C-alpha cells in the first residue's frame, strides 16, 4: 500500500467534506484502539477543529490509559485538538437498573446491554458535535463495516463520515505505524470494549482479522466447497456473520406505495 498517498488522500477528503458541509471540524470517540487512534490523527491533520472524547463505561484500566495517553499525545502535536473524558458509567448503570426487572433471565440481555453502551456513546458524540458545530467521524474499518458487520447499529455505526471504511484492519495498522502513533496503541489487541469481562475481537468472532480479510477479498468468487481446513472454518464464520449483519450495510427499507393507490 502507498501509505503516504492514502494518508494525504484521506486528510484531504475529510477537510473537503467538512468545508462543504459548513462544519468546523470533527468529533471522534477515542477508545484506546488502533482504529480510533488512526482516525483521530487523520482528523487532526486537517487543521480543522477536532474534539476527542474518551467515554468510559466500566472500562478496563489499560483501555482508559491508552485512550488518555493518545489524546495527550495528539494535543501536544496539534494545536487544533481538544480532548475530554465523559464518564458514562453512571448513565449506563442507571439504565441497567431501570430495565433489569424486565430483562432478567433473558438470554439476549448481555448483548443488548453491550450494544446499549455503544449507543450511549453515539448520543454523547452527537451532543458535543451539535454543541460545537462538528461532524461525528466514524472509526470502522472495511472488515467490520462491510465484511462481518462487527459494530452496533445506531451505535458506533451511527456516524456522519467513515474515512477508513475502505481499509482492511492490517492496512489500518500500516497507517498507525506511518503516523507514528504511540506504541501502546500500535500494539493494542483489538477489542470492542463493550463487555465487563475482557473479550477480544478474536474471542468474539472466532477468527483473526488477517484470516477474515483473506476470505472477504475472495467472497462471492469462491464457493465453500473450494476451501478446506482453517480457511473453510473462517469462510463459514464470515459467511454466517455477513448474512446476519446484512441489514446494517444497506439503506433502511422503505415500503413503496403504488402511485395508482394515491388517486381517488
mmCIF file of N, CA, C and O in Angstrom, residues 28-33 36-37 40 51-55 63 66-68 70-71 125 185:
data_model
loop_
_atom_site.group_PDB
_atom_site.id
_atom_site.type_symbol
_atom_site.label_atom_id
_atom_site.label_comp_id
_atom_site.label_asym_id
_atom_site.label_seq_id
_atom_site.Cartn_x
_atom_site.Cartn_y
_atom_site.Cartn_z
ATOM 1 N N UNK A 28 -14.575 12.797 17.597
ATOM 2 C CA UNK A 28 -14.251 11.377 17.465
ATOM 3 C C UNK A 28 -14.233 10.729 18.841
ATOM 4 O O UNK A 28 -13.679 11.284 19.794
ATOM 5 N N UNK A 29 -14.819 9.548 18.943
ATOM 6 C CA UNK A 29 -14.718 8.774 20.165
ATOM 7 C C UNK A 29 -13.417 8.002 20.166
ATOM 8 O O UNK A 29 -13.127 7.254 19.227
ATOM 9 N N UNK A 30 -12.614 8.191 21.201
ATOM 10 C CA UNK A 30 -11.304 7.537 21.292
ATOM 11 C C UNK A 30 -11.368 6.416 22.322
ATOM 12 O O UNK A 30 -11.654 6.659 23.500
ATOM 13 N N UNK A 31 -11.098 5.197 21.874
ATOM 14 C CA UNK A 31 -11.275 4.019 22.720
ATOM 15 C C UNK A 31 -9.982 3.440 23.266
ATOM 16 O O UNK A 31 -10.008 2.598 24.164
ATOM 17 N N UNK A 32 -8.851 3.849 22.690
ATOM 18 C CA UNK A 32 -7.586 3.217 23.040
ATOM 19 C C UNK A 32 -7.188 2.160 22.036
ATOM 20 O O UNK A 32 -6.173 1.484 22.199
ATOM 21 N N UNK A 33 -7.976 2.020 20.955
ATOM 22 C CA UNK A 33 -7.674 1.066 19.901
ATOM 23 C C UNK A 33 -7.045 1.728 18.697
ATOM 24 O O UNK A 33 -7.018 2.960 18.576
ATOM 25 N N UNK A 36 -9.563 4.060 16.152
ATOM 26 C CA UNK A 36 -9.850 5.431 16.599
ATOM 27 C C UNK A 36 -8.565 6.247 16.703
ATOM 28 O O UNK A 36 -8.584 7.463 16.506
ATOM 29 N N UNK A 37 -7.448 5.576 16.981
ATOM 30 C CA UNK A 37 -6.162 6.274 17.032
ATOM 31 C C UNK A 37 -5.776 6.837 15.680
ATOM 32 O O UNK A 37 -5.353 7.986 15.552
ATOM 33 N N UNK A 40 -8.505 9.651 14.500
ATOM 34 C CA UNK A 40 -8.358 10.921 15.210
ATOM 35 C C UNK A 40 -7.112 11.675 14.750
ATOM 36 O O UNK A 40 -7.118 12.906 14.656
ATOM 37 N N UNK A 51 -12.343 17.457 18.324
ATOM 38 C CA UNK A 51 -12.639 17.163 19.719
ATOM 39 C C UNK A 51 -12.593 15.653 19.907
ATOM 40 O O UNK A 51 -13.326 14.909 19.252
ATOM 41 N N UNK A 52 -11.722 15.199 20.789
ATOM 42 C CA UNK A 52 -11.580 13.781 21.084
ATOM 43 C C UNK A 52 -12.273 13.470 22.396
ATOM 44 O O UNK A 52 -11.994 14.100 23.413
ATOM 45 N N UNK A 53 -13.188 12.515 22.358
ATOM 46 C CA UNK A 53 -13.933 12.151 23.566
ATOM 47 C C UNK A 53 -13.587 10.736 23.989
ATOM 48 O O UNK A 53 -13.719 9.785 23.210
ATOM 49 N N UNK A 54 -13.133 10.618 25.217
ATOM 50 C CA UNK A 54 -12.949 9.302 25.833
ATOM 51 C C UNK A 54 -14.168 9.090 26.717
ATOM 52 O O UNK A 54 -14.477 9.919 27.574
ATOM 53 N N UNK A 55 -14.894 7.989 26.499
ATOM 54 C CA UNK A 55 -16.201 7.811 27.147
ATOM 55 C C UNK A 55 -16.274 6.450 27.848
ATOM 56 O O UNK A 55 -16.940 5.519 27.375
ATOM 57 N N UNK A 63 -7.375 0.148 28.730
ATOM 58 C CA UNK A 63 -8.070 0.847 27.651
ATOM 59 C C UNK A 63 -8.162 2.338 27.952
ATOM 60 O O UNK A 63 -7.947 3.181 27.069
ATOM 61 N N UNK A 66 -4.614 3.995 27.616
ATOM 62 C CA UNK A 66 -4.196 4.151 26.215
ATOM 63 C C UNK A 66 -4.936 5.314 25.566
ATOM 64 O O UNK A 66 -4.341 6.124 24.846
ATOM 65 N N UNK A 67 -6.251 5.389 25.796
ATOM 66 C CA UNK A 67 -7.044 6.475 25.206
ATOM 67 C C UNK A 67 -6.559 7.831 25.705
ATOM 68 O O UNK A 67 -6.370 8.770 24.914
ATOM 69 N N UNK A 68 -6.337 7.953 26.997
ATOM 70 C CA UNK A 68 -5.909 9.226 27.558
ATOM 71 C C UNK A 68 -4.503 9.603 27.094
ATOM 72 O O UNK A 68 -4.233 10.778 26.807
ATOM 73 N N UNK A 70 -3.147 8.743 24.276
ATOM 74 C CA UNK A 70 -3.235 9.125 22.863
ATOM 75 C C UNK A 70 -3.781 10.549 22.727
ATOM 76 O O UNK A 70 -3.266 11.338 21.920
ATOM 77 N N UNK A 71 -4.789 10.878 23.511
ATOM 78 C CA UNK A 71 -5.346 12.233 23.465
ATOM 79 C C UNK A 71 -4.284 13.262 23.833
ATOM 80 O O UNK A 71 -4.132 14.291 23.157
ATOM 81 N N UNK A 125 -21.543 11.673 21.403
ATOM 82 C CA UNK A 125 -20.802 12.269 20.292
ATOM 83 C C UNK A 125 -21.655 13.298 19.551
ATOM 84 O O UNK A 125 -21.185 14.385 19.208
ATOM 85 N N UNK A 185 -0.875 2.032 21.460
ATOM 86 C CA UNK A 185 -1.977 1.984 20.501
ATOM 87 C C UNK A 185 -1.624 1.045 19.350
ATOM 88 O O UNK A 185 -2.435 0.211 18.921
#
